[in-house]
């Protein structure tokens, strides 16, 4: 059997959901978790954790928990990711874009963490027949897409490590605060975060976890988001442009793109092609990857927002 995932988290609600995603206290079980498929009760502290979400592995590791098996992050050599140096890399895999249910069962889990897995109801029902399963969590702000903080909160509670989760959250928030304090020009500045497609671009919505990295720094999203056809590249011409999925050299060959003011005036940051460290880090959107991305991307963002065409925006990676 296989379960198939997709690349973005669907915003769903459940009739069984309540205002609180947790019943219990730090390290005290049983604990009841709410997610888009209802509720899951974890009777005792898990000993055999399997991460079945796309980025749940990083959250577990950040909390000092090494899963007995994990879902692979496809399209990137995730075992070598620079933000997780020093953490175990030989964790058995139970699938990538598709989960192998037989391998999940063979790992003998006592809890399955899929806080960002984009499960269908059938997926969830199959997995929850193997072990208590925490499905896709809902965002506490609007009931939609979960933030990394929502995921951290849920996983901390499922593992009985709420106190540690608070410490991890504070460390990441401190890193963001330091970057914004050093770059007051980020506040309120419009930035289009655009993915390169086969035929055009896609400007990410502000609630997308990848765009949320930049809104946390103070940037605002443009009014128009979504698919950008080759005829409407003017939508990219914002005070700042952040490109995911291509290098500066590759896009320089596009005569229309290269003539955009945001490009000619060097107000563009290129995170690199898909499958490279920076683009993978923004995709992971985890407590481990975000401080790394702050380190590698903030110098380029600073240079791209000083409104001095003479300033060269440094390459990333």
PDB file of C-alpha atoms in Angstrom:
ATOM      1  CA  UNK A   1       0.000   0.000   0.000  1.00  0.00           C
ATOM      2  CA  UNK A   2       1.131   3.571  -0.625  1.00  0.00           C
ATOM      3  CA  UNK A   3      -0.086   6.946   0.512  1.00  0.00           C
ATOM      4  CA  UNK A   4       0.440   9.860  -1.864  1.00  0.00           C
ATOM      5  CA  UNK A   5       1.280  13.413  -0.669  1.00  0.00           C
ATOM      6  CA  UNK A   6       1.357  16.780  -2.429  1.00  0.00           C
ATOM      7  CA  UNK A   7       3.560  19.847  -2.076  1.00  0.00           C
ATOM      8  CA  UNK A   8       1.311  22.236  -0.157  1.00  0.00           C
ATOM      9  CA  UNK A   9      -0.768  21.979   2.994  1.00  0.00           C
ATOM     10  CA  UNK A  10      -4.522  22.141   2.469  1.00  0.00           C
ATOM     11  CA  UNK A  11      -6.504  24.358   4.789  1.00  0.00           C
ATOM     12  CA  UNK A  12      -9.191  22.124   6.311  1.00  0.00           C
ATOM     13  CA  UNK A  13     -11.380  22.112   9.369  1.00  0.00           C
ATOM     14  CA  UNK A  14     -12.941  19.334  11.409  1.00  0.00           C
ATOM     15  CA  UNK A  15     -16.290  19.149  13.099  1.00  0.00           C
ATOM     16  CA  UNK A  16     -14.523  17.516  16.032  1.00  0.00           C
ATOM     17  CA  UNK A  17     -11.960  20.289  16.484  1.00  0.00           C
ATOM     18  CA  UNK A  18     -12.050  22.490  19.534  1.00  0.00           C
ATOM     19  CA  UNK A  19     -10.473  25.828  20.367  1.00  0.00           C
ATOM     20  CA  UNK A  20      -7.627  24.030  22.132  1.00  0.00           C
ATOM     21  CA  UNK A  21      -5.222  21.702  20.356  1.00  0.00           C
ATOM     22  CA  UNK A  22      -4.188  20.021  23.581  1.00  0.00           C
ATOM     23  CA  UNK A  23      -5.552  18.617  26.807  1.00  0.00           C
ATOM     24  CA  UNK A  24      -2.898  17.902  29.431  1.00  0.00           C
ATOM     25  CA  UNK A  25       0.326  19.378  30.754  1.00  0.00           C
ATOM     26  CA  UNK A  26       4.059  19.110  30.155  1.00  0.00           C
ATOM     27  CA  UNK A  27       5.132  15.474  30.320  1.00  0.00           C
ATOM     28  CA  UNK A  28       1.768  14.318  31.695  1.00  0.00           C
ATOM     29  CA  UNK A  29      -0.225  11.718  29.765  1.00  0.00           C
ATOM     30  CA  UNK A  30      -2.706  10.891  28.396  1.00  0.00           C
ATOM     31  CA  UNK A  31      -2.719  13.856  26.027  1.00  0.00           C
ATOM     32  CA  UNK A  32      -5.385  14.615  23.437  1.00  0.00           C
ATOM     33  CA  UNK A  33      -4.366  16.335  20.217  1.00  0.00           C
ATOM     34  CA  UNK A  34      -6.657  18.090  17.766  1.00  0.00           C
ATOM     35  CA  UNK A  35      -5.966  18.082  14.031  1.00  0.00           C
ATOM     36  CA  UNK A  36      -7.907  18.343  10.799  1.00  0.00           C
ATOM     37  CA  UNK A  37      -9.299  14.820  11.134  1.00  0.00           C
ATOM     38  CA  UNK A  38     -10.566  15.241  14.680  1.00  0.00           C
ATOM     39  CA  UNK A  39      -8.690  14.203  17.802  1.00  0.00           C
ATOM     40  CA  UNK A  40      -6.026  11.700  18.778  1.00  0.00           C
ATOM     41  CA  UNK A  41      -5.263  10.575  22.319  1.00  0.00           C
ATOM     42  CA  UNK A  42      -1.720   9.495  23.182  1.00  0.00           C
ATOM     43  CA  UNK A  43      -1.945   7.406  26.333  1.00  0.00           C
ATOM     44  CA  UNK A  44       1.718   7.478  27.420  1.00  0.00           C
ATOM     45  CA  UNK A  45       5.033   9.053  26.485  1.00  0.00           C
ATOM     46  CA  UNK A  46       6.025   7.690  23.057  1.00  0.00           C
ATOM     47  CA  UNK A  47       9.158   5.574  22.781  1.00  0.00           C
ATOM     48  CA  UNK A  48       9.000   4.654  19.090  1.00  0.00           C
ATOM     49  CA  UNK A  49       8.252   7.792  17.105  1.00  0.00           C
ATOM     50  CA  UNK A  50       7.860   7.718  13.332  1.00  0.00           C
ATOM     51  CA  UNK A  51       7.676  11.035  11.472  1.00  0.00           C
ATOM     52  CA  UNK A  52       5.379  10.761   8.460  1.00  0.00           C
ATOM     53  CA  UNK A  53       5.069  14.472   7.634  1.00  0.00           C
ATOM     54  CA  UNK A  54       7.237  16.256   5.099  1.00  0.00           C
ATOM     55  CA  UNK A  55       9.235  18.190   7.707  1.00  0.00           C
ATOM     56  CA  UNK A  56       8.266  16.652  11.058  1.00  0.00           C
ATOM     57  CA  UNK A  57      11.719  15.044  11.354  1.00  0.00           C
ATOM     58  CA  UNK A  58      13.386  18.415  12.008  1.00  0.00           C
ATOM     59  CA  UNK A  59      10.915  19.253  14.759  1.00  0.00           C
ATOM     60  CA  UNK A  60      11.450  15.958  16.542  1.00  0.00           C
ATOM     61  CA  UNK A  61      15.223  16.328  16.319  1.00  0.00           C
ATOM     62  CA  UNK A  62      15.056  19.895  17.614  1.00  0.00           C
ATOM     63  CA  UNK A  63      13.277  18.541  20.686  1.00  0.00           C
ATOM     64  CA  UNK A  64      15.912  15.897  21.305  1.00  0.00           C
ATOM     65  CA  UNK A  65      13.873  13.006  19.895  1.00  0.00           C
ATOM     66  CA  UNK A  66      15.382  10.692  17.273  1.00  0.00           C
ATOM     67  CA  UNK A  67      12.589   8.927  15.362  1.00  0.00           C
ATOM     68  CA  UNK A  68      12.922   5.206  14.702  1.00  0.00           C
ATOM     69  CA  UNK A  69      11.872   5.906  11.093  1.00  0.00           C
ATOM     70  CA  UNK A  70      11.044   8.921   8.964  1.00  0.00           C
ATOM     71  CA  UNK A  71       9.584  10.087   5.709  1.00  0.00           C
ATOM     72  CA  UNK A  72      12.315  11.118   3.273  1.00  0.00           C
ATOM     73  CA  UNK A  73      12.384  14.679   1.946  1.00  0.00           C
ATOM     74  CA  UNK A  74      12.384  14.146  -1.821  1.00  0.00           C
ATOM     75  CA  UNK A  75      14.226  16.238  -4.394  1.00  0.00           C
ATOM     76  CA  UNK A  76      17.062  17.097  -2.020  1.00  0.00           C
ATOM     77  CA  UNK A  77      19.862  15.235  -0.273  1.00  0.00           C
ATOM     78  CA  UNK A  78      18.204  15.913   3.061  1.00  0.00           C
ATOM     79  CA  UNK A  79      20.578  13.718   5.061  1.00  0.00           C
ATOM     80  CA  UNK A  80      23.357  16.214   4.301  1.00  0.00           C
ATOM     81  CA  UNK A  81      21.332  19.349   5.085  1.00  0.00           C
ATOM     82  CA  UNK A  82      23.715  21.851   6.706  1.00  0.00           C
ATOM     83  CA  UNK A  83      21.273  22.987   9.392  1.00  0.00           C
ATOM     84  CA  UNK A  84      21.093  19.502  10.906  1.00  0.00           C
ATOM     85  CA  UNK A  85      24.791  18.735  11.229  1.00  0.00           C
ATOM     86  CA  UNK A  86      25.437  16.652  14.320  1.00  0.00           C
ATOM     87  CA  UNK A  87      22.022  15.000  14.228  1.00  0.00           C
ATOM     88  CA  UNK A  88      21.544  11.325  13.249  1.00  0.00           C
ATOM     89  CA  UNK A  89      21.456  10.716   9.490  1.00  0.00           C
ATOM     90  CA  UNK A  90      20.967   6.942   9.374  1.00  0.00           C
ATOM     91  CA  UNK A  91      17.279   6.963  10.284  1.00  0.00           C
ATOM     92  CA  UNK A  92      15.357   4.293   8.305  1.00  0.00           C
ATOM     93  CA  UNK A  93      12.964   5.680   5.693  1.00  0.00           C
ATOM     94  CA  UNK A  94       9.303   4.761   5.191  1.00  0.00           C
ATOM     95  CA  UNK A  95       8.864   6.417   1.798  1.00  0.00           C
ATOM     96  CA  UNK A  96       9.130   9.866   0.241  1.00  0.00           C
ATOM     97  CA  UNK A  97       6.337  11.541  -1.680  1.00  0.00           C
ATOM     98  CA  UNK A  98       4.567   8.202  -1.260  1.00  0.00           C
ATOM     99  CA  UNK A  99       4.507   6.531   2.139  1.00  0.00           C
ATOM    100  CA  UNK A 100       5.051   2.783   2.283  1.00  0.00           C
ATOM    101  CA  UNK A 101       2.511   1.581   4.832  1.00  0.00           C
ATOM    102  CA  UNK A 102       4.195  -1.780   5.230  1.00  0.00           C
ATOM    103  CA  UNK A 103       7.450  -0.065   6.208  1.00  0.00           C
ATOM    104  CA  UNK A 104       5.565   2.182   8.613  1.00  0.00           C
ATOM    105  CA  UNK A 105       4.032  -0.860  10.257  1.00  0.00           C
ATOM    106  CA  UNK A 106       7.390  -2.661  10.360  1.00  0.00           C
ATOM    107  CA  UNK A 107       8.865   0.238  12.375  1.00  0.00           C
ATOM    108  CA  UNK A 108       6.472  -0.772  15.184  1.00  0.00           C
ATOM    109  CA  UNK A 109       5.534   2.837  16.038  1.00  0.00           C
ATOM    110  CA  UNK A 110       3.714   3.920  19.144  1.00  0.00           C
ATOM    111  CA  UNK A 111       2.986   7.331  17.618  1.00  0.00           C
ATOM    112  CA  UNK A 112       2.983   8.757  14.075  1.00  0.00           C
ATOM    113  CA  UNK A 113       3.679  12.462  13.597  1.00  0.00           C
ATOM    114  CA  UNK A 114       2.243  13.960  10.401  1.00  0.00           C
ATOM    115  CA  UNK A 115       1.649  17.587  11.337  1.00  0.00           C
ATOM    116  CA  UNK A 116       2.526  18.684   7.774  1.00  0.00           C
ATOM    117  CA  UNK A 117       1.714  15.634   5.669  1.00  0.00           C
ATOM    118  CA  UNK A 118      -1.298  16.676   3.543  1.00  0.00           C
ATOM    119  CA  UNK A 119      -3.108  13.456   4.293  1.00  0.00           C
ATOM    120  CA  UNK A 120      -6.402  12.437   2.784  1.00  0.00           C
ATOM    121  CA  UNK A 121      -8.986  10.965   5.133  1.00  0.00           C
ATOM    122  CA  UNK A 122      -8.154   7.500   3.774  1.00  0.00           C
ATOM    123  CA  UNK A 123      -4.455   8.119   4.436  1.00  0.00           C
ATOM    124  CA  UNK A 124      -5.190   9.118   7.992  1.00  0.00           C
ATOM    125  CA  UNK A 125      -7.558   6.217   8.634  1.00  0.00           C
ATOM    126  CA  UNK A 126      -4.972   3.723   7.338  1.00  0.00           C
ATOM    127  CA  UNK A 127      -2.157   5.096   9.479  1.00  0.00           C
ATOM    128  CA  UNK A 128      -4.227   5.556  12.597  1.00  0.00           C
ATOM    129  CA  UNK A 129      -4.980   1.841  12.405  1.00  0.00           C
ATOM    130  CA  UNK A 130      -1.275   1.265  13.045  1.00  0.00           C
ATOM    131  CA  UNK A 131      -0.665   3.721  15.908  1.00  0.00           C
ATOM    132  CA  UNK A 132      -2.045   6.982  17.330  1.00  0.00           C
ATOM    133  CA  UNK A 133      -1.546   9.469  14.499  1.00  0.00           C
ATOM    134  CA  UNK A 134      -1.308  13.250  14.719  1.00  0.00           C
ATOM    135  CA  UNK A 135      -2.519  14.503  11.356  1.00  0.00           C
ATOM    136  CA  UNK A 136      -2.117  17.894   9.714  1.00  0.00           C
ATOM    137  CA  UNK A 137      -2.487  20.564  12.371  1.00  0.00           C
ATOM    138  CA  UNK A 138      -4.561  23.671  11.829  1.00  0.00           C
ATOM    139  CA  UNK A 139      -3.227  27.192  12.139  1.00  0.00           C
ATOM    140  CA  UNK A 140      -4.114  28.761  15.464  1.00  0.00           C
ATOM    141  CA  UNK A 141      -4.422  32.202  13.853  1.00  0.00           C
ATOM    142  CA  UNK A 142      -7.214  31.448  11.377  1.00  0.00           C
ATOM    143  CA  UNK A 143      -7.771  27.691  11.359  1.00  0.00           C
ATOM    144  CA  UNK A 144      -5.946  27.465   8.029  1.00  0.00           C
ATOM    145  CA  UNK A 145      -2.346  26.704   7.182  1.00  0.00           C
ATOM    146  CA  UNK A 146      -0.260  25.869  10.224  1.00  0.00           C
ATOM    147  CA  UNK A 147       2.859  27.874  11.018  1.00  0.00           C
ATOM    148  CA  UNK A 148       6.127  26.297  12.159  1.00  0.00           C
ATOM    149  CA  UNK A 149       5.174  27.447  15.651  1.00  0.00           C
ATOM    150  CA  UNK A 150       1.880  25.558  15.442  1.00  0.00           C
ATOM    151  CA  UNK A 151       3.764  22.436  14.384  1.00  0.00           C
ATOM    152  CA  UNK A 152       6.330  22.852  17.151  1.00  0.00           C
ATOM    153  CA  UNK A 153       3.562  23.273  19.706  1.00  0.00           C
ATOM    154  CA  UNK A 154       1.764  20.144  18.519  1.00  0.00           C
ATOM    155  CA  UNK A 155       4.847  17.953  18.363  1.00  0.00           C
ATOM    156  CA  UNK A 156       6.084  19.204  21.722  1.00  0.00           C
ATOM    157  CA  UNK A 157       2.781  18.228  23.287  1.00  0.00           C
ATOM    158  CA  UNK A 158       2.652  14.842  21.563  1.00  0.00           C
ATOM    159  CA  UNK A 159       6.119  14.016  22.902  1.00  0.00           C
ATOM    160  CA  UNK A 160       5.534  15.473  26.366  1.00  0.00           C
ATOM    161  CA  UNK A 161       8.186  18.116  25.714  1.00  0.00           C
ATOM    162  CA  UNK A 162       6.250  21.379  25.855  1.00  0.00           C
ATOM    163  CA  UNK A 163       8.883  23.035  28.002  1.00  0.00           C
ATOM    164  CA  UNK A 164      11.630  22.200  25.533  1.00  0.00           C
ATOM    165  CA  UNK A 165       9.395  23.364  22.670  1.00  0.00           C
ATOM    166  CA  UNK A 166       9.057  26.758  24.333  1.00  0.00           C
ATOM    167  CA  UNK A 167      12.837  27.049  24.616  1.00  0.00           C
ATOM    168  CA  UNK A 168      13.298  26.117  20.954  1.00  0.00           C
ATOM    169  CA  UNK A 169      10.629  28.628  19.914  1.00  0.00           C
ATOM    170  CA  UNK A 170      12.293  31.374  21.926  1.00  0.00           C
ATOM    171  CA  UNK A 171      15.677  30.683  20.333  1.00  0.00           C
ATOM    172  CA  UNK A 172      14.250  30.921  16.819  1.00  0.00           C
ATOM    173  CA  UNK A 173      12.258  34.045  17.623  1.00  0.00           C
ATOM    174  CA  UNK A 174      15.396  35.650  19.064  1.00  0.00           C
ATOM    175  CA  UNK A 175      17.226  34.971  15.800  1.00  0.00           C
ATOM    176  CA  UNK A 176      14.430  36.627  13.805  1.00  0.00           C
ATOM    177  CA  UNK A 177      14.355  39.577  16.216  1.00  0.00           C
ATOM    178  CA  UNK A 178      18.085  40.119  15.774  1.00  0.00           C
ATOM    179  CA  UNK A 179      17.746  40.154  11.977  1.00  0.00           C
ATOM    180  CA  UNK A 180      14.867  42.624  12.005  1.00  0.00           C
ATOM    181  CA  UNK A 181      16.538  44.868  14.573  1.00  0.00           C
ATOM    182  CA  UNK A 182      19.573  45.135  12.319  1.00  0.00           C
ATOM    183  CA  UNK A 183      17.445  45.824   9.235  1.00  0.00           C
ATOM    184  CA  UNK A 184      14.675  48.289  10.008  1.00  0.00           C
ATOM    185  CA  UNK A 185      14.159  48.801   6.262  1.00  0.00           C
ATOM    186  CA  UNK A 186      12.468  45.383   6.047  1.00  0.00           C
ATOM    187  CA  UNK A 187       9.411  46.609   7.974  1.00  0.00           C
ATOM    188  CA  UNK A 188       6.449  47.162   5.670  1.00  0.00           C
ATOM    189  CA  UNK A 189       8.474  46.756   2.483  1.00  0.00           C
ATOM    190  CA  UNK A 190       6.672  44.813  -0.248  1.00  0.00           C
ATOM    191  CA  UNK A 191       8.488  41.699  -1.407  1.00  0.00           C
ATOM    192  CA  UNK A 192       7.294  39.229  -4.003  1.00  0.00           C
ATOM    193  CA  UNK A 193       8.439  35.701  -3.147  1.00  0.00           C
ATOM    194  CA  UNK A 194       8.271  34.005  -6.528  1.00  0.00           C
ATOM    195  CA  UNK A 195       8.851  30.391  -7.536  1.00  0.00           C
ATOM    196  CA  UNK A 196      10.112  29.706 -11.035  1.00  0.00           C
ATOM    197  CA  UNK A 197       7.743  27.473 -13.016  1.00  0.00           C
ATOM    198  CA  UNK A 198       8.168  25.801 -16.396  1.00  0.00           C
ATOM    199  CA  UNK A 199       6.192  28.627 -17.956  1.00  0.00           C
ATOM    200  CA  UNK A 200       6.339  31.725 -15.800  1.00  0.00           C
ATOM    201  CA  UNK A 201       6.381  32.297 -12.058  1.00  0.00           C
ATOM    202  CA  UNK A 202       4.181  31.844  -9.017  1.00  0.00           C
ATOM    203  CA  UNK A 203       4.050  34.537  -6.327  1.00  0.00           C
ATOM    204  CA  UNK A 204       3.495  32.827  -2.990  1.00  0.00           C
ATOM    205  CA  UNK A 205       0.599  33.859  -0.793  1.00  0.00           C
ATOM    206  CA  UNK A 206       1.639  35.359   2.568  1.00  0.00           C
ATOM    207  CA  UNK A 207       0.262  32.382   4.526  1.00  0.00           C
ATOM    208  CA  UNK A 208       2.486  29.954   2.628  1.00  0.00           C
ATOM    209  CA  UNK A 209       5.191  28.749   5.063  1.00  0.00           C
ATOM    210  CA  UNK A 210       7.897  29.759   2.578  1.00  0.00           C
ATOM    211  CA  UNK A 211       6.558  33.292   2.258  1.00  0.00           C
ATOM    212  CA  UNK A 212       5.924  33.467   6.001  1.00  0.00           C
ATOM    213  CA  UNK A 213       9.685  33.422   6.576  1.00  0.00           C
ATOM    214  CA  UNK A 214       9.859  36.863   4.945  1.00  0.00           C
ATOM    215  CA  UNK A 215       6.714  38.289   6.520  1.00  0.00           C
ATOM    216  CA  UNK A 216       8.188  37.338   9.902  1.00  0.00           C
ATOM    217  CA  UNK A 217      11.121  39.584   8.983  1.00  0.00           C
ATOM    218  CA  UNK A 218       8.674  42.436   8.380  1.00  0.00           C
ATOM    219  CA  UNK A 219       8.123  42.252   4.628  1.00  0.00           C
ATOM    220  CA  UNK A 220       4.610  42.413   3.183  1.00  0.00           C
ATOM    221  CA  UNK A 221       3.225  40.430   0.261  1.00  0.00           C
ATOM    222  CA  UNK A 222       2.118  42.147  -2.965  1.00  0.00           C
ATOM    223  CA  UNK A 223      -1.582  42.629  -3.599  1.00  0.00           C
ATOM    224  CA  UNK A 224      -1.603  40.132  -6.452  1.00  0.00           C
ATOM    225  CA  UNK A 225      -0.292  36.619  -5.805  1.00  0.00           C
ATOM    226  CA  UNK A 226      -0.557  33.341  -7.654  1.00  0.00           C
ATOM    227  CA  UNK A 227       0.418  32.353 -11.183  1.00  0.00           C
ATOM    228  CA  UNK A 228       2.330  34.932 -13.205  1.00  0.00           C
ATOM    229  CA  UNK A 229       2.307  34.342 -16.957  1.00  0.00           C
ATOM    230  CA  UNK A 230       5.227  35.405 -19.164  1.00  0.00           C
ATOM    231  CA  UNK A 231       3.060  38.308 -20.329  1.00  0.00           C
ATOM    232  CA  UNK A 232       2.608  39.631 -16.784  1.00  0.00           C
ATOM    233  CA  UNK A 233       6.137  39.626 -15.434  1.00  0.00           C
ATOM    234  CA  UNK A 234       5.486  43.208 -14.391  1.00  0.00           C
ATOM    235  CA  UNK A 235       3.804  41.714 -11.307  1.00  0.00           C
ATOM    236  CA  UNK A 236       7.279  40.757 -10.128  1.00  0.00           C
ATOM    237  CA  UNK A 237       8.433  44.378 -10.287  1.00  0.00           C
ATOM    238  CA  UNK A 238       8.057  45.104  -6.584  1.00  0.00           C
ATOM    239  CA  UNK A 239      10.354  47.007  -4.190  1.00  0.00           C
ATOM    240  CA  UNK A 240      12.015  43.632  -3.513  1.00  0.00           C
ATOM    241  CA  UNK A 241      11.918  40.342  -5.422  1.00  0.00           C
ATOM    242  CA  UNK A 242      12.929  36.981  -3.943  1.00  0.00           C
ATOM    243  CA  UNK A 243      13.333  34.154  -6.452  1.00  0.00           C
ATOM    244  CA  UNK A 244      13.098  30.449  -5.651  1.00  0.00           C
ATOM    245  CA  UNK A 245      14.157  27.883  -8.209  1.00  0.00           C
ATOM    246  CA  UNK A 246      16.682  29.628 -10.477  1.00  0.00           C
ATOM    247  CA  UNK A 247      20.000  31.412 -10.406  1.00  0.00           C
ATOM    248  CA  UNK A 248      20.682  34.978 -11.458  1.00  0.00           C
ATOM    249  CA  UNK A 249      22.707  33.704 -14.398  1.00  0.00           C
ATOM    250  CA  UNK A 250      19.892  31.517 -15.680  1.00  0.00           C
ATOM    251  CA  UNK A 251      17.251  34.236 -15.530  1.00  0.00           C
ATOM    252  CA  UNK A 252      19.545  36.822 -17.103  1.00  0.00           C
ATOM    253  CA  UNK A 253      18.835  35.114 -20.430  1.00  0.00           C
ATOM    254  CA  UNK A 254      15.175  36.165 -20.246  1.00  0.00           C
ATOM    255  CA  UNK A 255      15.000  39.544 -22.016  1.00  0.00           C
ATOM    256  CA  UNK A 256      11.755  40.611 -20.305  1.00  0.00           C
ATOM    257  CA  UNK A 257      12.763  39.521 -16.802  1.00  0.00           C
ATOM    258  CA  UNK A 258      16.184  41.111 -17.075  1.00  0.00           C
ATOM    259  CA  UNK A 259      14.638  44.492 -17.914  1.00  0.00           C
ATOM    260  CA  UNK A 260      12.462  44.678 -14.810  1.00  0.00           C
ATOM    261  CA  UNK A 261      13.522  47.610 -12.630  1.00  0.00           C
ATOM    262  CA  UNK A 262      13.752  45.363  -9.568  1.00  0.00           C
ATOM    263  CA  UNK A 263      16.281  43.264 -11.486  1.00  0.00           C
ATOM    264  CA  UNK A 264      18.271  46.040 -13.163  1.00  0.00           C
ATOM    265  CA  UNK A 265      18.570  47.953  -9.884  1.00  0.00           C
ATOM    266  CA  UNK A 266      19.781  44.834  -8.052  1.00  0.00           C
ATOM    267  CA  UNK A 267      16.882  44.634  -5.632  1.00  0.00           C
ATOM    268  CA  UNK A 268      16.486  40.904  -6.273  1.00  0.00           C
ATOM    269  CA  UNK A 269      17.584  38.000  -4.089  1.00  0.00           C
ATOM    270  CA  UNK A 270      18.103  34.604  -5.740  1.00  0.00           C
ATOM    271  CA  UNK A 271      17.809  31.698  -3.305  1.00  0.00           C
ATOM    272  CA  UNK A 272      19.039  29.249  -5.932  1.00  0.00           C
ATOM    273  CA  UNK A 273      17.728  26.294  -7.880  1.00  0.00           C
ATOM    274  CA  UNK A 274      15.407  23.755  -6.302  1.00  0.00           C
ATOM    275  CA  UNK A 275      17.285  21.003  -4.519  1.00  0.00           C
ATOM    276  CA  UNK A 276      19.957  23.332  -3.190  1.00  0.00           C
ATOM    277  CA  UNK A 277      20.448  24.166   0.465  1.00  0.00           C
ATOM    278  CA  UNK A 278      18.702  27.551   0.693  1.00  0.00           C
ATOM    279  CA  UNK A 279      15.585  26.542  -1.244  1.00  0.00           C
ATOM    280  CA  UNK A 280      15.370  23.314   0.743  1.00  0.00           C
ATOM    281  CA  UNK A 281      15.767  25.221   4.011  1.00  0.00           C
ATOM    282  CA  UNK A 282      12.844  27.475   3.201  1.00  0.00           C
ATOM    283  CA  UNK A 283      10.816  24.409   2.226  1.00  0.00           C
ATOM    284  CA  UNK A 284      11.548  22.651   5.513  1.00  0.00           C
ATOM    285  CA  UNK A 285      10.344  25.738   7.450  1.00  0.00           C
ATOM    286  CA  UNK A 286      11.541  24.167  10.680  1.00  0.00           C
ATOM    287  CA  UNK A 287      13.135  25.362  13.928  1.00  0.00           C
ATOM    288  CA  UNK A 288      16.434  23.983  12.617  1.00  0.00           C
ATOM    289  CA  UNK A 289      16.319  25.303   9.051  1.00  0.00           C
ATOM    290  CA  UNK A 290      15.117  28.842   9.716  1.00  0.00           C
ATOM    291  CA  UNK A 291      18.106  30.064  11.778  1.00  0.00           C
ATOM    292  CA  UNK A 292      20.360  28.632   9.060  1.00  0.00           C
ATOM    293  CA  UNK A 293      18.389  30.485   6.384  1.00  0.00           C
ATOM    294  CA  UNK A 294      18.604  33.707   8.372  1.00  0.00           C
ATOM    295  CA  UNK A 295      22.390  33.375   8.391  1.00  0.00           C
ATOM    296  CA  UNK A 296      22.721  32.764   4.658  1.00  0.00           C
ATOM    297  CA  UNK A 297      19.929  35.010   3.337  1.00  0.00           C
ATOM    298  CA  UNK A 298      19.956  38.105   5.569  1.00  0.00           C
ATOM    299  CA  UNK A 299      23.128  39.628   4.017  1.00  0.00           C
ATOM    300  CA  UNK A 300      21.560  39.400   0.556  1.00  0.00           C
ATOM    301  CA  UNK A 301      18.229  40.787   1.793  1.00  0.00           C
ATOM    302  CA  UNK A 302      20.047  43.666   3.474  1.00  0.00           C
ATOM    303  CA  UNK A 303      21.896  44.545   0.283  1.00  0.00           C
ATOM    304  CA  UNK A 304      18.774  44.259  -1.853  1.00  0.00           C
ATOM    305  CA  UNK A 305      16.806  46.643   0.357  1.00  0.00           C
ATOM    306  CA  UNK A 306      19.255  49.510   0.808  1.00  0.00           C
ATOM    307  CA  UNK A 307      17.974  51.126  -2.435  1.00  0.00           C
ATOM    308  CA  UNK A 308      21.499  51.820  -3.597  1.00  0.00           C
ATOM    309  CA  UNK A 309      21.990  50.403  -7.130  1.00  0.00           C
ATOM    310  CA  UNK A 310      25.734  50.368  -6.502  1.00  0.00           C
ATOM    311  CA  UNK A 311      25.365  47.764  -3.768  1.00  0.00           C
ATOM    312  CA  UNK A 312      26.020  44.280  -5.078  1.00  0.00           C
ATOM    313  CA  UNK A 313      23.634  41.662  -3.696  1.00  0.00           C
ATOM    314  CA  UNK A 314      25.794  38.724  -2.627  1.00  0.00           C
ATOM    315  CA  UNK A 315      25.095  35.286  -4.016  1.00  0.00           C
ATOM    316  CA  UNK A 316      23.566  32.687  -1.711  1.00  0.00           C
ATOM    317  CA  UNK A 317      25.162  29.282  -1.449  1.00  0.00           C
TER     318      UNK A 317
END
